Coordinates of N, CA and C in Angstrom, one line a residue:
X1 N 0.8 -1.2 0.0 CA 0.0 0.0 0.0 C 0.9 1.3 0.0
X2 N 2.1 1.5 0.7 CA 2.7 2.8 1.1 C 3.5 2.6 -0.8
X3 N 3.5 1.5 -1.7 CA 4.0 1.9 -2.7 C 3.3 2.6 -3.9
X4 N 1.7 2.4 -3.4 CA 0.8 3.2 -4.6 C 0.5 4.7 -3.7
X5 N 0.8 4.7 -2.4 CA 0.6 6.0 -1.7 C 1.9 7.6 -3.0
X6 N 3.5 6.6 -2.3 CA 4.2 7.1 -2.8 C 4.2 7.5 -4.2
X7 N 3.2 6.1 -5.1 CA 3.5 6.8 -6.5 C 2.5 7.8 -6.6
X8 N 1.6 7.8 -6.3 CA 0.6 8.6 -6.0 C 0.8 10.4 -5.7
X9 N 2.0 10.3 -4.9 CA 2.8 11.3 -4.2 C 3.7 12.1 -4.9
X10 N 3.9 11.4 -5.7 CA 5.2 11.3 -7.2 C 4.1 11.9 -8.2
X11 N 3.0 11.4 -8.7 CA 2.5 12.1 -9.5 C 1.8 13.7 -9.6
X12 N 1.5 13.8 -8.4 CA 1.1 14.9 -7.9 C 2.3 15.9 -7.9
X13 N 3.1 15.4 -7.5 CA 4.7 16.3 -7.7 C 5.1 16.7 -8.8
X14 N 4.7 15.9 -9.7 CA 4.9 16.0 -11.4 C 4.1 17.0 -11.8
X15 N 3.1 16.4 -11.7 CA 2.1 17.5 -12.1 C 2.1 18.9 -12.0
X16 N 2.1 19.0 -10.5 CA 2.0 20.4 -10.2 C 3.2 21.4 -10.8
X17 N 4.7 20.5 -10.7 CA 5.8 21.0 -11.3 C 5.6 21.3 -12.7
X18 N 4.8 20.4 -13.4 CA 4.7 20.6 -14.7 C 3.3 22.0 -15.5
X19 N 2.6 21.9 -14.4 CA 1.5 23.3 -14.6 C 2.5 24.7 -14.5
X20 N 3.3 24.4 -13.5 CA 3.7 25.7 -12.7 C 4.6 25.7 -14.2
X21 N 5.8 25.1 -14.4 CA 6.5 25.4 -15.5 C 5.8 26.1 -16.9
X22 N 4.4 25.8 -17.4 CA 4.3 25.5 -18.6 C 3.5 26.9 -18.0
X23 N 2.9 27.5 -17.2 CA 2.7 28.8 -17.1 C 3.7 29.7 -16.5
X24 N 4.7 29.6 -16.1 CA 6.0 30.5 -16.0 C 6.8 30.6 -17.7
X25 N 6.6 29.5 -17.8 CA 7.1 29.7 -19.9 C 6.1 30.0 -20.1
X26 N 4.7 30.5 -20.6 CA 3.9 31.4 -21.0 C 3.6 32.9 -20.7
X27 N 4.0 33.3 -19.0 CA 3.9 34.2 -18.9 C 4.7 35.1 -18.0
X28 N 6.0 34.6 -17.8 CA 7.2 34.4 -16.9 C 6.7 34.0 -15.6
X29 N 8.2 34.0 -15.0 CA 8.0 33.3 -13.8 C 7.4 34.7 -12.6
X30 N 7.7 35.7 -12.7 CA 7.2 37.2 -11.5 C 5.7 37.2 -12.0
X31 N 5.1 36.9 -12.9 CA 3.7 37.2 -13.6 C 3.0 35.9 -12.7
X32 N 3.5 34.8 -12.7 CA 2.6 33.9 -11.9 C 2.1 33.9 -10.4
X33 N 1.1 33.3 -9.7 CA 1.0 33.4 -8.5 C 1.1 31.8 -8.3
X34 N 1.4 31.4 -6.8 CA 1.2 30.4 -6.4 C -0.5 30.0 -6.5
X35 N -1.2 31.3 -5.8 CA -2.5 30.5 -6.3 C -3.0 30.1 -7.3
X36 N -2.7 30.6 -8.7 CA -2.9 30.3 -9.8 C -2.4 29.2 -10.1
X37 N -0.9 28.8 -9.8 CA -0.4 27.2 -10.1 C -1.3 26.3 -9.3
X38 N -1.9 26.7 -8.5 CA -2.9 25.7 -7.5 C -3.7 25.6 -8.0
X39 N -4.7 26.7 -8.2 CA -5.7 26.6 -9.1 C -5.5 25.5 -10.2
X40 N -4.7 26.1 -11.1 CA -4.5 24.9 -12.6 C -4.0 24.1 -12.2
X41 N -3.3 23.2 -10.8 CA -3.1 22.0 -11.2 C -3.8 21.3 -10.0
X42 N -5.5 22.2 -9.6 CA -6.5 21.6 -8.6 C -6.1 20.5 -7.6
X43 N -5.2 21.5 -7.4 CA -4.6 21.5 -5.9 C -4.8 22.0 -4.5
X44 N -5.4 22.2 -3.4 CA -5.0 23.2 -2.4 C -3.8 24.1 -2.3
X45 N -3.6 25.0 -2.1 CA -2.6 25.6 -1.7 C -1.4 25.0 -0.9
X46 N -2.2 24.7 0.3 CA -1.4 23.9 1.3 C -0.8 22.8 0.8
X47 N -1.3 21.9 -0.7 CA -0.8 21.1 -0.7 C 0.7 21.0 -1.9
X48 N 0.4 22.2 -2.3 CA 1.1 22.9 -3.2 C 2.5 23.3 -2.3
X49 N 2.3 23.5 -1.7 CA 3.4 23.7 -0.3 C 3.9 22.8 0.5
X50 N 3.3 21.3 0.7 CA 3.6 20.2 1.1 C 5.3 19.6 -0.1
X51 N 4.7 19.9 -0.9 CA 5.7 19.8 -2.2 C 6.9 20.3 -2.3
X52 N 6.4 21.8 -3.3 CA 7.4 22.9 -2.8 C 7.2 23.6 -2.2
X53 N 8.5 23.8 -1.6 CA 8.2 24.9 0.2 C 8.3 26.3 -0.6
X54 N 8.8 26.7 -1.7 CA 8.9 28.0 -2.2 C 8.6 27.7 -3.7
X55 N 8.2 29.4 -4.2 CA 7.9 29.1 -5.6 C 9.2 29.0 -6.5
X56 N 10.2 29.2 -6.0 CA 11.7 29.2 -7.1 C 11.8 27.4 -7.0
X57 N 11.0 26.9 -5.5 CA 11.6 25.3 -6.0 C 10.7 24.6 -6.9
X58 N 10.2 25.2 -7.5 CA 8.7 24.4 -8.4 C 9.8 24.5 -10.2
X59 N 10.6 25.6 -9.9 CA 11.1 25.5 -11.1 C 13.0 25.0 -10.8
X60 N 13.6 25.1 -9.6 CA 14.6 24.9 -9.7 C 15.0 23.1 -9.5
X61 N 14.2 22.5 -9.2 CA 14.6 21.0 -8.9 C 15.2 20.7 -9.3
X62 N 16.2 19.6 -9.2 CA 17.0 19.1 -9.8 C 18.3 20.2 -9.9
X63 N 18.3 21.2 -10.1 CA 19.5 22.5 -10.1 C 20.5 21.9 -8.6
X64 N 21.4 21.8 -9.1 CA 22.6 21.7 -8.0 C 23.0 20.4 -7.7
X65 N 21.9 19.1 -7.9 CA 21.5 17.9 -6.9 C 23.0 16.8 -7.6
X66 N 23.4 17.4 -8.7 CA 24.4 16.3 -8.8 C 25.4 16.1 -7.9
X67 N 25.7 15.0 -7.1 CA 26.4 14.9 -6.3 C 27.8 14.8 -6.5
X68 N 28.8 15.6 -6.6 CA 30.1 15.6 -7.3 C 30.8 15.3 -6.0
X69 N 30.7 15.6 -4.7 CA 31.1 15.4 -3.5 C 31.2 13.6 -3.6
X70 N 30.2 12.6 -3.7 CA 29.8 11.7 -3.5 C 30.7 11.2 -4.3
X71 N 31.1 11.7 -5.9 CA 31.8 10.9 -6.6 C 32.7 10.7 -6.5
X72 N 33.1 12.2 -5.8 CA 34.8 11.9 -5.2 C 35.1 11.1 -4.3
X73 N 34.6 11.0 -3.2 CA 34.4 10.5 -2.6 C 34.0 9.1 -2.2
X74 N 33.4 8.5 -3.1 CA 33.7 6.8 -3.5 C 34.6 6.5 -4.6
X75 N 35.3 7.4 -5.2 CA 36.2 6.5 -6.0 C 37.4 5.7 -6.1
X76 N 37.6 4.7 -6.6 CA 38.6 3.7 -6.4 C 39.3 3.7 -5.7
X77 N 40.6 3.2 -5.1 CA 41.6 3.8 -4.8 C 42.7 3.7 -5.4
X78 N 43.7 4.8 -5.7 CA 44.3 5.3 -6.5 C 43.8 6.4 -7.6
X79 N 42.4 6.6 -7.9 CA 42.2 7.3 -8.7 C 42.3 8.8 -8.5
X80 N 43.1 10.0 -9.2 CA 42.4 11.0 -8.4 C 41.1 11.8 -8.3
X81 N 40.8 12.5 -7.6 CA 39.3 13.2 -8.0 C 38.9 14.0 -9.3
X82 N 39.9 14.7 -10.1 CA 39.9 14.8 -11.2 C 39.3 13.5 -11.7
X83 N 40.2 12.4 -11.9 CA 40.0 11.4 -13.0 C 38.1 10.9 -12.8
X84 N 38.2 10.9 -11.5 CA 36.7 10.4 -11.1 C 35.4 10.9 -11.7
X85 N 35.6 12.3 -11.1 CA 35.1 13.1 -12.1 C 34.8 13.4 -13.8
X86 N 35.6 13.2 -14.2 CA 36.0 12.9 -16.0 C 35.5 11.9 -16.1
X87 N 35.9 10.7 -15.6 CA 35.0 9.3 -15.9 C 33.8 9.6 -15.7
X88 N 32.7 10.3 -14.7 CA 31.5 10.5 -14.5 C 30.9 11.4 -15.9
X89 N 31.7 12.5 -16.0 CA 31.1 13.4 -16.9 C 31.5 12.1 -18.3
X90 N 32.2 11.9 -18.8 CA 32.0 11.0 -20.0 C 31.1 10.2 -20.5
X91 N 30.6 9.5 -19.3 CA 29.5 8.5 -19.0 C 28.7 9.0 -19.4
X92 N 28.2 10.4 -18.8 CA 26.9 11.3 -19.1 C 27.0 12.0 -20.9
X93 N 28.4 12.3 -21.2 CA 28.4 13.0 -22.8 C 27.9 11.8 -23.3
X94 N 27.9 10.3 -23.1 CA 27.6 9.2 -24.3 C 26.7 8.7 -24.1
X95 N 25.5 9.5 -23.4 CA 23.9 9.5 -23.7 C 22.9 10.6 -22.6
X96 N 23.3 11.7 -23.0 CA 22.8 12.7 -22.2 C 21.4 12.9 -22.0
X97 N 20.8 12.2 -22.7 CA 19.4 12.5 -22.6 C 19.0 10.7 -22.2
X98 N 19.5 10.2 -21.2 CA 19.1 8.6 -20.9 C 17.8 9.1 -20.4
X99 N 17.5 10.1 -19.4 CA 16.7 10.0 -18.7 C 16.2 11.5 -18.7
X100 N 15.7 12.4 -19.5 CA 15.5 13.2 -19.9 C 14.4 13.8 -20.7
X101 N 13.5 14.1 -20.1 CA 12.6 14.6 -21.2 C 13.0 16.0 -21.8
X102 N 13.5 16.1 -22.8 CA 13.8 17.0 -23.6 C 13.1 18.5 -23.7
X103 N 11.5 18.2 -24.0 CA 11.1 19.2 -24.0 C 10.6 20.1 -22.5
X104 N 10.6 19.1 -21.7 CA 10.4 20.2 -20.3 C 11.7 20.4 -20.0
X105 N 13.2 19.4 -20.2 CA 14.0 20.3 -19.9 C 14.3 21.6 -20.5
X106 N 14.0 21.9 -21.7 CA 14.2 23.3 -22.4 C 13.1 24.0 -22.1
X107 N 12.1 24.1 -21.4 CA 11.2 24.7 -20.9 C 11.9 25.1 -19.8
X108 N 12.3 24.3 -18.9 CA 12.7 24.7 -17.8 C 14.2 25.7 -17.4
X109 N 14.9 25.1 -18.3 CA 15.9 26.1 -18.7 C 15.6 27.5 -19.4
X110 N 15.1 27.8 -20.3 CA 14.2 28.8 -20.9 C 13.6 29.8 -19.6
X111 N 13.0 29.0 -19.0 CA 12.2 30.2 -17.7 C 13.8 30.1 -16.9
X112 N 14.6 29.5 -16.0 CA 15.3 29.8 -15.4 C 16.5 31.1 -16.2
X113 N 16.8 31.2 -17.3 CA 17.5 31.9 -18.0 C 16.9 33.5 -17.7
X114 N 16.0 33.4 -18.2 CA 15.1 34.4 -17.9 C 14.1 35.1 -17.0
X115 N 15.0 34.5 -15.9 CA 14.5 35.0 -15.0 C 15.8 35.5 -14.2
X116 N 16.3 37.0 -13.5 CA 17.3 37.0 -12.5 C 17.2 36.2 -11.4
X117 N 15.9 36.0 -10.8 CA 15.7 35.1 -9.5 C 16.1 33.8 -9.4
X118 N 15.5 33.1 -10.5 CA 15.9 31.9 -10.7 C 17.4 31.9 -10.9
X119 N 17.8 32.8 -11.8 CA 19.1 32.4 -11.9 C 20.1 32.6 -10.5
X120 N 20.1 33.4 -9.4 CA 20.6 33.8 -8.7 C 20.0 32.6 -7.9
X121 N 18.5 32.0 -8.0 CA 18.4 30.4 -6.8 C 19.2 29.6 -7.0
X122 N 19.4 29.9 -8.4 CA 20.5 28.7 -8.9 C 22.0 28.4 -8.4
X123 N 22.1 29.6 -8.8 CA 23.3 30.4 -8.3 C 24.0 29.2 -6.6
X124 N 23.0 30.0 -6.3 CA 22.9 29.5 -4.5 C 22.8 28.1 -4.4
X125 N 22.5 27.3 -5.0 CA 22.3 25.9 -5.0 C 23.8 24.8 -5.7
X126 N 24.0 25.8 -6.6 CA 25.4 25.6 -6.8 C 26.4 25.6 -6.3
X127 N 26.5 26.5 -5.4 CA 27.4 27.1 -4.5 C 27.6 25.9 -3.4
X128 N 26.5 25.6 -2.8 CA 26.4 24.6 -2.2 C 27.0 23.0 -2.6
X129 N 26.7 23.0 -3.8 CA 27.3 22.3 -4.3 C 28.9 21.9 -4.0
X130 N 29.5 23.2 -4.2 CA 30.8 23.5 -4.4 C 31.3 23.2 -2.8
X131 N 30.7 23.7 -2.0 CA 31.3 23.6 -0.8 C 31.2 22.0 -0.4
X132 N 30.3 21.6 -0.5 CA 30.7 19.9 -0.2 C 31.4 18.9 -0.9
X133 N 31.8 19.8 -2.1 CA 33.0 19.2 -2.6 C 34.4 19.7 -2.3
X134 N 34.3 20.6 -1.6 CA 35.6 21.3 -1.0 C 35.5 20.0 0.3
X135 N 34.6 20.3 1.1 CA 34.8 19.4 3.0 C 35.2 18.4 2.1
X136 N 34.9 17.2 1.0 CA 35.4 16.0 0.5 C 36.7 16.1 0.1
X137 N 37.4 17.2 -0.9 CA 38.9 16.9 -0.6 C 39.6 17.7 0.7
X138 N 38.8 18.6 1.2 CA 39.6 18.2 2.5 C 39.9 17.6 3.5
X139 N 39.8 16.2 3.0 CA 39.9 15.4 3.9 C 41.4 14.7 3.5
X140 N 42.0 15.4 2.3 CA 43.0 14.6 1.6 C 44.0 15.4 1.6
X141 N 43.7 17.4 1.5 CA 43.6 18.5 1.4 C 44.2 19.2 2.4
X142 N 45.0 20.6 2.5 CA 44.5 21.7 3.1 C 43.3 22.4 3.1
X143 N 42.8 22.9 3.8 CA 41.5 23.9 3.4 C 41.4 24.7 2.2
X144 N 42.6 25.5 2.2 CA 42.2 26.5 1.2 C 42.8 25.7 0.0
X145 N 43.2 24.5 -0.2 CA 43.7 24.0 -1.4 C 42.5 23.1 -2.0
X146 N 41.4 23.0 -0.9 CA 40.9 22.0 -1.1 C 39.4 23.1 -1.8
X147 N 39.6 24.2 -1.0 CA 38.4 25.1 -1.2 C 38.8 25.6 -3.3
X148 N 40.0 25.9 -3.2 CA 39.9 26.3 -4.1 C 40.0 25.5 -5.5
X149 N 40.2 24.0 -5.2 CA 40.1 22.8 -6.2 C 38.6 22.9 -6.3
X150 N 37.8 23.0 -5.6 CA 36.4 22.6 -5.5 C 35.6 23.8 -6.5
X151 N 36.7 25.3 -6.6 CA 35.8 26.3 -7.1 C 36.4 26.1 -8.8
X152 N 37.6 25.1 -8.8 CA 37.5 25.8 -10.2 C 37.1 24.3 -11.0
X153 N 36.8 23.4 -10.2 CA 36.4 22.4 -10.6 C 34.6 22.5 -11.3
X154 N 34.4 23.2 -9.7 CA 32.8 23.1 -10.1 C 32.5 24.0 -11.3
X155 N 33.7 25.2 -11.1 CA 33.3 26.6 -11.9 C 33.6 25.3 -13.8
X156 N 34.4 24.9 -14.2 CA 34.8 24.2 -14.8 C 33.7 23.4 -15.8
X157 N 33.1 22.6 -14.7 CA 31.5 21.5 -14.6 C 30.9 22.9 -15.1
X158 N 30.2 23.6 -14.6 CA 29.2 24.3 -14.7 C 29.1 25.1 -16.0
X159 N 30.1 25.7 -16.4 CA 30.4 26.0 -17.7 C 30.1 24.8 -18.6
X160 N 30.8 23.8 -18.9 CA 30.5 22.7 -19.7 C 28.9 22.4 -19.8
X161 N 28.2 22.6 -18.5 CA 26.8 22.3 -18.7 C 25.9 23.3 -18.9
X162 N 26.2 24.4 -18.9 CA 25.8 25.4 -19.3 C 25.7 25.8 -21.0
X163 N 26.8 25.1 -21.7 CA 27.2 25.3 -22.6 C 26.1 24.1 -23.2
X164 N 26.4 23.2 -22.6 CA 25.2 22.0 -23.0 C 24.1 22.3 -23.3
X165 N 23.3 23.3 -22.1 CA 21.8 23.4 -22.1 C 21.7 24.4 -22.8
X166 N 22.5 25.5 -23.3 CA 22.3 26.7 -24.1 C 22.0 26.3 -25.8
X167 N 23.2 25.4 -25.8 CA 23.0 24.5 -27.4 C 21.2 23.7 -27.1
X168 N 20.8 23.1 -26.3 CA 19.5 22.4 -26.5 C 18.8 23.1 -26.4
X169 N 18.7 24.3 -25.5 CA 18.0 25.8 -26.0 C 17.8 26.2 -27.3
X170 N 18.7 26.2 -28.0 CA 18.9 26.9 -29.5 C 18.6 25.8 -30.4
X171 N 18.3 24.8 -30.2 CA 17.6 23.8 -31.5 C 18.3 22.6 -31.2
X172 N 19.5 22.5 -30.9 CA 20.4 21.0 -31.3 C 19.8 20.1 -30.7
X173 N 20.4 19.0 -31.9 CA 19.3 17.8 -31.3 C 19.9 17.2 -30.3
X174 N 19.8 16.3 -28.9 CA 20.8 15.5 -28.1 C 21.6 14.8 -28.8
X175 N 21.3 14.6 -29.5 CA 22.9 13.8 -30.0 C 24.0 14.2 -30.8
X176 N 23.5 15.7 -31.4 CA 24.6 16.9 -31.6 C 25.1 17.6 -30.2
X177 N 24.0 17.6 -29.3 CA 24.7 18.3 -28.0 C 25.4 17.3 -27.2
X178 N 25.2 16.2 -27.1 CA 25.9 15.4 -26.5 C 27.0 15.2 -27.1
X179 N 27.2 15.5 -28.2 CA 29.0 14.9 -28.9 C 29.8 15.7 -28.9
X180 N 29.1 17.1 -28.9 CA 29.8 18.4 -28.6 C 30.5 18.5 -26.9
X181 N 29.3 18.0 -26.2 CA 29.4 17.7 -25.1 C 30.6 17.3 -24.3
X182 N 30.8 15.8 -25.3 CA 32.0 15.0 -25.1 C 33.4 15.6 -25.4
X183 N 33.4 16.2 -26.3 CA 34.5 17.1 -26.8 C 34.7 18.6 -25.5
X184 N 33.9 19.0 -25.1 CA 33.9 20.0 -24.2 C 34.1 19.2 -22.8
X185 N 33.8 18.0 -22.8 CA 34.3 17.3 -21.2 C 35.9 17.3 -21.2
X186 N 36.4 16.5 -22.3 CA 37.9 16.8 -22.3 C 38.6 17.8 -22.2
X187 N 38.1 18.9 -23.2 CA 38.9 20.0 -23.0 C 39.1 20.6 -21.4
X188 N 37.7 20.8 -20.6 CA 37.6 20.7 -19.5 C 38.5 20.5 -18.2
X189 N 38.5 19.4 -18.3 CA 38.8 18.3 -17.7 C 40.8 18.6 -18.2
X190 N 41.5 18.3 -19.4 CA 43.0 18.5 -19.4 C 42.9 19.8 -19.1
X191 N 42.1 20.9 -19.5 CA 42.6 22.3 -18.6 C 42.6 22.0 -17.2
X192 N 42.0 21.7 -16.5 CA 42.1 21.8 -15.2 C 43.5 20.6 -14.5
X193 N 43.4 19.7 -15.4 CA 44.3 18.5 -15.3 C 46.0 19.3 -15.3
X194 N 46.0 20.0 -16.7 CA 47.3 20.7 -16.9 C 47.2 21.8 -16.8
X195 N 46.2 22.7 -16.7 CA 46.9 24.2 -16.4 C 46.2 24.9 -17.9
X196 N 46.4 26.2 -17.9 CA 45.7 27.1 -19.1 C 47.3 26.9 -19.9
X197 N 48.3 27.1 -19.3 CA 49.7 27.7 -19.8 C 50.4 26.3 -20.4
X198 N 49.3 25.3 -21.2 CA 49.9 24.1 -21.4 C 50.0 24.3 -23.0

């Protein structure tokens, strides 16, 4: 029973995510109300809130959640965090879209672009990001050697996937952005590996 509750829970979560997005892409995201996303996705308010606790999280999900901390941090031994990293992002350039629906991602990227708020939630969620991949090599680390591997690492990541979602913004199909992709992980990745001055 708690498994048809949950999917049950799950769809509702979809949904409501998916009304709020597809009227923040029609009429930006400052033009919308929560009550309105309630309204259209015949919800309560309160339960609208049970969900997302704020209206930036109905469109930011998933922003920040890859765990780069995690990857470092289980990898082999002998590998370094670089390599771990590289290996992860490769994985993902040779089928970017496994699990992806295409068209709400470019919806959702589309409102977040254009919006400062969103972009600045993002911002913040990123950041976060970054620091728990700093505490992970500092454990291997100095602090500030560890803080500052984490910023140009992430700053690094973030670019690359930025670069990604901007091309699937602009028409390319996934499998033009994913091969471009692939090519952009390497470059990436030996800059940070060797230096700009290589």
């Amino acid at each position: 029973m708690a498994g048809l509750r949950e999917r049950k829970k799950e769809q509702t979560q979809r949904r409501i995510a998916a009304v709020a997005l597809r009227l923040f892409a029609e009429r930006g995201f400052d033009a919308v109300t929560i009550n309105e996303i309630a309204e259209a996705a015949e919800v309560a308010k309160v339960t609208l809130f049970k969900y997302f606790p704020t209206k930036e999280s109905l469109v930011l999900r998933g922003v920040g959640e890859e765990d780069l901390a995690g990857i470092v941090a289980v990898r082999p031994p002998g590998q370094s965090p670089l390599e771990a990293l590289r290996v992860h992002y490769r994985a993902f350039a040779t089928d970017p879209g496994a699990a992806v629906d295409r068209d709400a991602l470019i919806t959702q990227l589309r409102v977040i672009f254009d919006s400062p708020v969103l972009s600045s939630g993002a911002n913040v969620l990123l950041y976060g990001q970054r620091q728990a991949l700093a505490r992970v090599l500092a454990e291997e680390r100095d602090g500030l050697t560890a803080a500052l591997m984490a910023a140009q690492i992430t700053a690094s990541v973030l670019t690359v996937q930025e670069t990604f979602f901007r091309r699937l913004v602009a028409g390319a199909s996934l499998e033009e952005a994913g091969r471009r992709l692939a090519e952009d992980v390497e470059l990436a990745f030996d800059l940070l590996e060797h230096g700009i001055n290589r």
